[in-house]
């Protein structure tokens, strides 16, 4: 008997099966289908709500070892990239698989920069949003709208088209994000300045007032670059999964990216940095930390910016941000919420509940404190997450499109509803009081 197999005995029938174990300690869920009680039986299925133990793809992009707190893009440790690289170089690495040489880097930078402008109609389109629209909602709608501007993007099986859409979207995201921000402020939109770096230009489009040329503070420009490196990809997270799932029905990548932005919007994903800051503001003082932790332990609420599906150790991104916060505060002044955050982390990491549940700070615990110190309103935090994550989404999407094993994403279900029943006339149905419970459960 081969060693790399799993022997299964179905006690219902006494039959034995040998399931191959593939590299990475994986069995194919479809192999379970041969396990049947009878000829007409559908076969065994695995049940895995929220995919907690199901791999949906093979990927070469990002590696995470959640127990050890390791994150690598294309094999390169996140700590080295955060220290030595810049976002555009990391985006190249993520999208293309290798670090560029000088010539390729310069070409890539130029290729991104020539796509920073958006069609004037996009500006008009954005003007249509209400004055108090959430910038992430605006970004979501506008990224989807790009689909209508680039009908050529439908050609998803063409390599050159995929490359073009990738450059376009990475180039345009800062512009869309900045327009959304300026809209909420009632300020005129600022056009891109391609003399500046990727993050320097973003700062210019966000904060330029009447000066002829905006000069970004080099410390803040670099801090934003590091934040962008840390947020560029994170393997099969909720938004990458949305990008792939929508992409599997083969629409253009802008439609997929709109779905990814929508997934990122939620407070359990990219919205967590906003939720974490709101929580720290609500705590208000270190003396109130024990009361909040009591509520968390009693299951009344969650500690936002803590916990992760994959990391069961300190999120390496949070470690880098915690150290970087001090450099940012030298320019911006200290954000007093950092004291609450550090004390909250200290107490939580000694507490049996957090130790036994393996709950550590994640990237969102410190990123919001830095963004707030830099002058960003909380509603911009998830938008600032979406800009750099675009390179990860496009890489995940392109990998999915090229993967011959992928098909339209279509999970199975276990039907637990009513068995067949027959239509009754309105007048003969049970009175509302008898039906109330069933109806209210359905919404
Ligand atoms: N505070 C308190 N308890 C928690 C927390 C938390 N933040 N996170 C998980 N737990 C507990 C949870 O109550 C459960 O306990 P028990 O087993 O006793 O019922 C256990 O830990 C496992 O939780 P889970 O909900 O099954 O874990 P998950 O893998 O489904 O959730 C998570 C992962 C990130 C959604 C969750 O940890 C969470 O809600 N954290 C707060 C939101 C947050 O910070 N999100 C940002 C994630 S990092 C950035 C990104 O990738 O988007």
Tab-separated table of N, CA, C and O in Angstrom, residues 135 177-178 181 185 199 202-207 214 220-221 223-224 227-228 277 281 328 332 335 367-384 387:
chain	number	residue	atom	x	y	z
A	135	UNK	N	-16.334	57.210	1.481
A	135	UNK	CA	-15.399	57.093	0.350
A	135	UNK	C	-15.202	55.661	-0.137
A	135	UNK	O	-14.928	55.429	-1.319
A	177	UNK	N	-9.317	57.018	-5.277
A	177	UNK	CA	-9.381	57.144	-3.813
A	177	UNK	C	-9.314	58.614	-3.405
A	177	UNK	O	-10.084	59.084	-2.548
A	178	UNK	N	-8.393	59.353	-4.053
A	178	UNK	CA	-8.226	60.760	-3.699
A	178	UNK	C	-9.461	61.575	-4.113
A	178	UNK	O	-9.912	62.455	-3.370
A	181	UNK	N	-12.087	61.120	-1.547
A	181	UNK	CA	-11.782	61.897	-0.334
A	181	UNK	C	-12.110	63.382	-0.536
A	181	UNK	O	-12.769	64.012	0.290
A	185	UNK	N	-14.903	66.168	1.254
A	185	UNK	CA	-14.465	67.446	1.843
A	185	UNK	C	-15.038	68.638	1.083
A	185	UNK	O	-14.808	69.787	1.466
A	199	UNK	N	3.272	57.058	-3.745
A	199	UNK	CA	2.606	57.530	-2.524
A	199	UNK	C	2.681	59.055	-2.414
A	199	UNK	O	1.772	59.680	-1.875
A	202	UNK	N	-0.142	60.353	-4.343
A	202	UNK	CA	-1.404	60.168	-3.618
A	202	UNK	C	-1.569	61.280	-2.576
A	202	UNK	O	-2.640	61.897	-2.485
A	203	UNK	N	-0.496	61.552	-1.828
A	203	UNK	CA	-0.584	62.616	-0.808
A	203	UNK	C	-0.912	63.949	-1.468
A	203	UNK	O	-1.691	64.747	-0.940
A	204	UNK	N	-0.320	64.192	-2.643
A	204	UNK	CA	-0.593	65.436	-3.359
A	204	UNK	C	-2.070	65.520	-3.762
A	204	UNK	O	-2.737	66.542	-3.556
A	205	UNK	N	-2.596	64.426	-4.327
A	205	UNK	CA	-4.005	64.451	-4.785
A	205	UNK	C	-4.968	64.573	-3.600
A	205	UNK	O	-6.077	65.070	-3.745
A	206	UNK	N	-4.514	64.132	-2.421
A	206	UNK	CA	-5.382	64.212	-1.238
A	206	UNK	C	-5.319	65.596	-0.593
A	206	UNK	O	-6.335	66.192	-0.252
A	207	UNK	N	-4.090	66.098	-0.425
A	207	UNK	CA	-3.916	67.229	0.493
A	207	UNK	C	-3.492	68.540	-0.170
A	207	UNK	O	-3.374	69.556	0.511
A	214	UNK	N	2.842	70.357	-4.807
A	214	UNK	CA	2.779	69.799	-3.458
A	214	UNK	C	4.091	69.077	-3.163
A	214	UNK	O	4.599	68.316	-3.996
A	220	UNK	N	6.533	60.837	5.863
A	220	UNK	CA	5.154	60.349	5.685
A	220	UNK	C	5.002	59.591	4.356
A	220	UNK	O	4.288	58.590	4.272
A	221	UNK	N	5.710	60.084	3.349
A	221	UNK	CA	5.681	59.419	2.035
A	221	UNK	C	6.233	57.994	2.162
A	221	UNK	O	5.658	57.035	1.652
A	223	UNK	N	6.455	56.287	5.037
A	223	UNK	CA	5.578	55.513	5.936
A	223	UNK	C	4.405	54.926	5.141
A	223	UNK	O	4.035	53.761	5.320
A	224	UNK	N	3.853	55.746	4.251
A	224	UNK	CA	2.728	55.273	3.443
A	224	UNK	C	3.184	54.140	2.507
A	224	UNK	O	2.460	53.160	2.286
A	227	UNK	N	3.377	51.066	4.604
A	227	UNK	CA	1.997	50.586	4.830
A	227	UNK	C	1.463	49.879	3.584
A	227	UNK	O	0.811	48.844	3.670
A	228	UNK	N	1.760	50.440	2.429
A	228	UNK	CA	1.276	49.848	1.172
A	228	UNK	C	1.950	48.492	0.910
A	228	UNK	O	1.302	47.564	0.432
A	277	UNK	N	-10.000	51.803	15.643
A	277	UNK	CA	-9.828	53.178	16.136
A	277	UNK	C	-11.067	53.620	16.917
A	277	UNK	O	-10.967	54.225	17.988
A	281	UNK	N	-11.034	54.868	20.741
A	281	UNK	CA	-11.606	56.172	21.147
A	281	UNK	C	-12.671	55.969	22.206
A	281	UNK	O	-12.783	56.745	23.160
A	328	UNK	N	6.581	58.142	12.582
A	328	UNK	CA	5.520	58.998	12.046
A	328	UNK	C	5.175	60.085	13.068
A	328	UNK	O	5.018	61.263	12.707
A	332	UNK	N	4.223	64.067	12.905
A	332	UNK	CA	2.811	64.444	13.036
A	332	UNK	C	2.422	64.841	14.455
A	332	UNK	O	1.360	65.408	14.676
A	335	UNK	N	-0.071	60.372	18.477
A	335	UNK	CA	-1.502	60.066	18.575
A	335	UNK	C	-1.718	59.417	19.946
A	335	UNK	O	-1.201	58.326	20.211
A	367	UNK	N	-2.430	50.159	12.198
A	367	UNK	CA	-2.451	50.971	10.969
A	367	UNK	C	-3.348	52.203	11.133
A	367	UNK	O	-2.991	53.306	10.726
A	368	UNK	N	-4.502	52.036	11.769
A	368	UNK	CA	-5.436	53.152	11.923
A	368	UNK	C	-4.843	54.284	12.752
A	368	UNK	O	-5.074	55.468	12.461
A	369	UNK	N	-4.066	53.904	13.773
A	369	UNK	CA	-3.463	54.937	14.637
A	369	UNK	C	-2.498	55.788	13.817
A	369	UNK	O	-2.444	57.015	13.954
A	370	UNK	N	-1.760	55.125	12.923
A	370	UNK	CA	-0.813	55.862	12.069
A	370	UNK	C	-1.571	56.714	11.052
A	370	UNK	O	-1.277	57.900	10.871
A	371	UNK	N	-2.572	56.122	10.415
A	371	UNK	CA	-3.353	56.889	9.426
A	371	UNK	C	-3.996	58.115	10.088
A	371	UNK	O	-4.035	59.196	9.506
A	372	UNK	N	-4.513	57.922	11.293
A	372	UNK	CA	-5.166	59.045	11.970
A	372	UNK	C	-4.146	60.155	12.270
A	372	UNK	O	-4.419	61.334	12.061
A	373	UNK	N	-2.950	59.745	12.732
A	373	UNK	CA	-1.906	60.746	13.018
A	373	UNK	C	-1.530	61.504	11.739
A	373	UNK	O	-1.201	62.689	11.774
A	374	UNK	N	-1.600	60.831	10.599
A	374	UNK	CA	-1.240	61.470	9.321
A	374	UNK	C	-2.342	62.383	8.801
A	374	UNK	O	-2.194	63.009	7.751
A	375	UNK	N	-3.460	62.412	9.499
A	375	UNK	CA	-4.525	63.345	9.130
A	375	UNK	C	-5.648	62.743	8.307
A	375	UNK	O	-6.497	63.470	7.776
A	376	UNK	N	-5.673	61.422	8.170
A	376	UNK	CA	-6.753	60.800	7.402
A	376	UNK	C	-7.989	60.613	8.266
A	376	UNK	O	-7.874	60.137	9.399
A	377	UNK	N	-9.169	60.934	7.747
A	377	UNK	CA	-10.383	60.592	8.485
A	377	UNK	C	-10.581	59.073	8.482
A	377	UNK	O	-10.094	58.383	7.579
A	378	UNK	N	-11.306	58.584	9.486
A	378	UNK	CA	-11.451	57.127	9.630
A	378	UNK	C	-12.071	56.468	8.405
A	378	UNK	O	-11.747	55.329	8.071
A	379	UNK	N	-12.968	57.191	7.750
A	379	UNK	CA	-13.641	56.582	6.601
A	379	UNK	C	-12.664	56.304	5.446
A	379	UNK	O	-12.981	55.539	4.541
A	380	UNK	N	-11.491	56.934	5.501
A	380	UNK	CA	-10.502	56.685	4.433
A	380	UNK	C	-9.644	55.447	4.712
A	380	UNK	O	-8.931	54.970	3.827
A	381	UNK	N	-9.706	54.914	5.932
A	381	UNK	CA	-8.799	53.793	6.263
A	381	UNK	C	-8.988	52.599	5.321
A	381	UNK	O	-8.013	52.079	4.777
A	382	UNK	N	-10.216	52.120	5.128
A	382	UNK	CA	-10.336	50.968	4.219
A	382	UNK	C	-9.953	51.308	2.777
A	382	UNK	O	-9.465	50.448	2.033
A	383	UNK	N	-10.137	52.574	2.403
A	383	UNK	CA	-9.736	53.001	1.049
A	383	UNK	C	-8.212	52.892	0.914
A	383	UNK	O	-7.682	52.446	-0.112
A	384	UNK	N	-7.508	53.276	1.990
A	384	UNK	CA	-6.048	53.198	1.976
A	384	UNK	C	-5.566	51.748	1.985
A	384	UNK	O	-4.412	51.471	1.659
A	387	UNK	N	-6.093	50.490	-1.995
A	387	UNK	CA	-5.155	50.947	-3.044
A	387	UNK	C	-4.030	49.919	-3.225
A	387	UNK	O	-3.847	49.380	-4.317
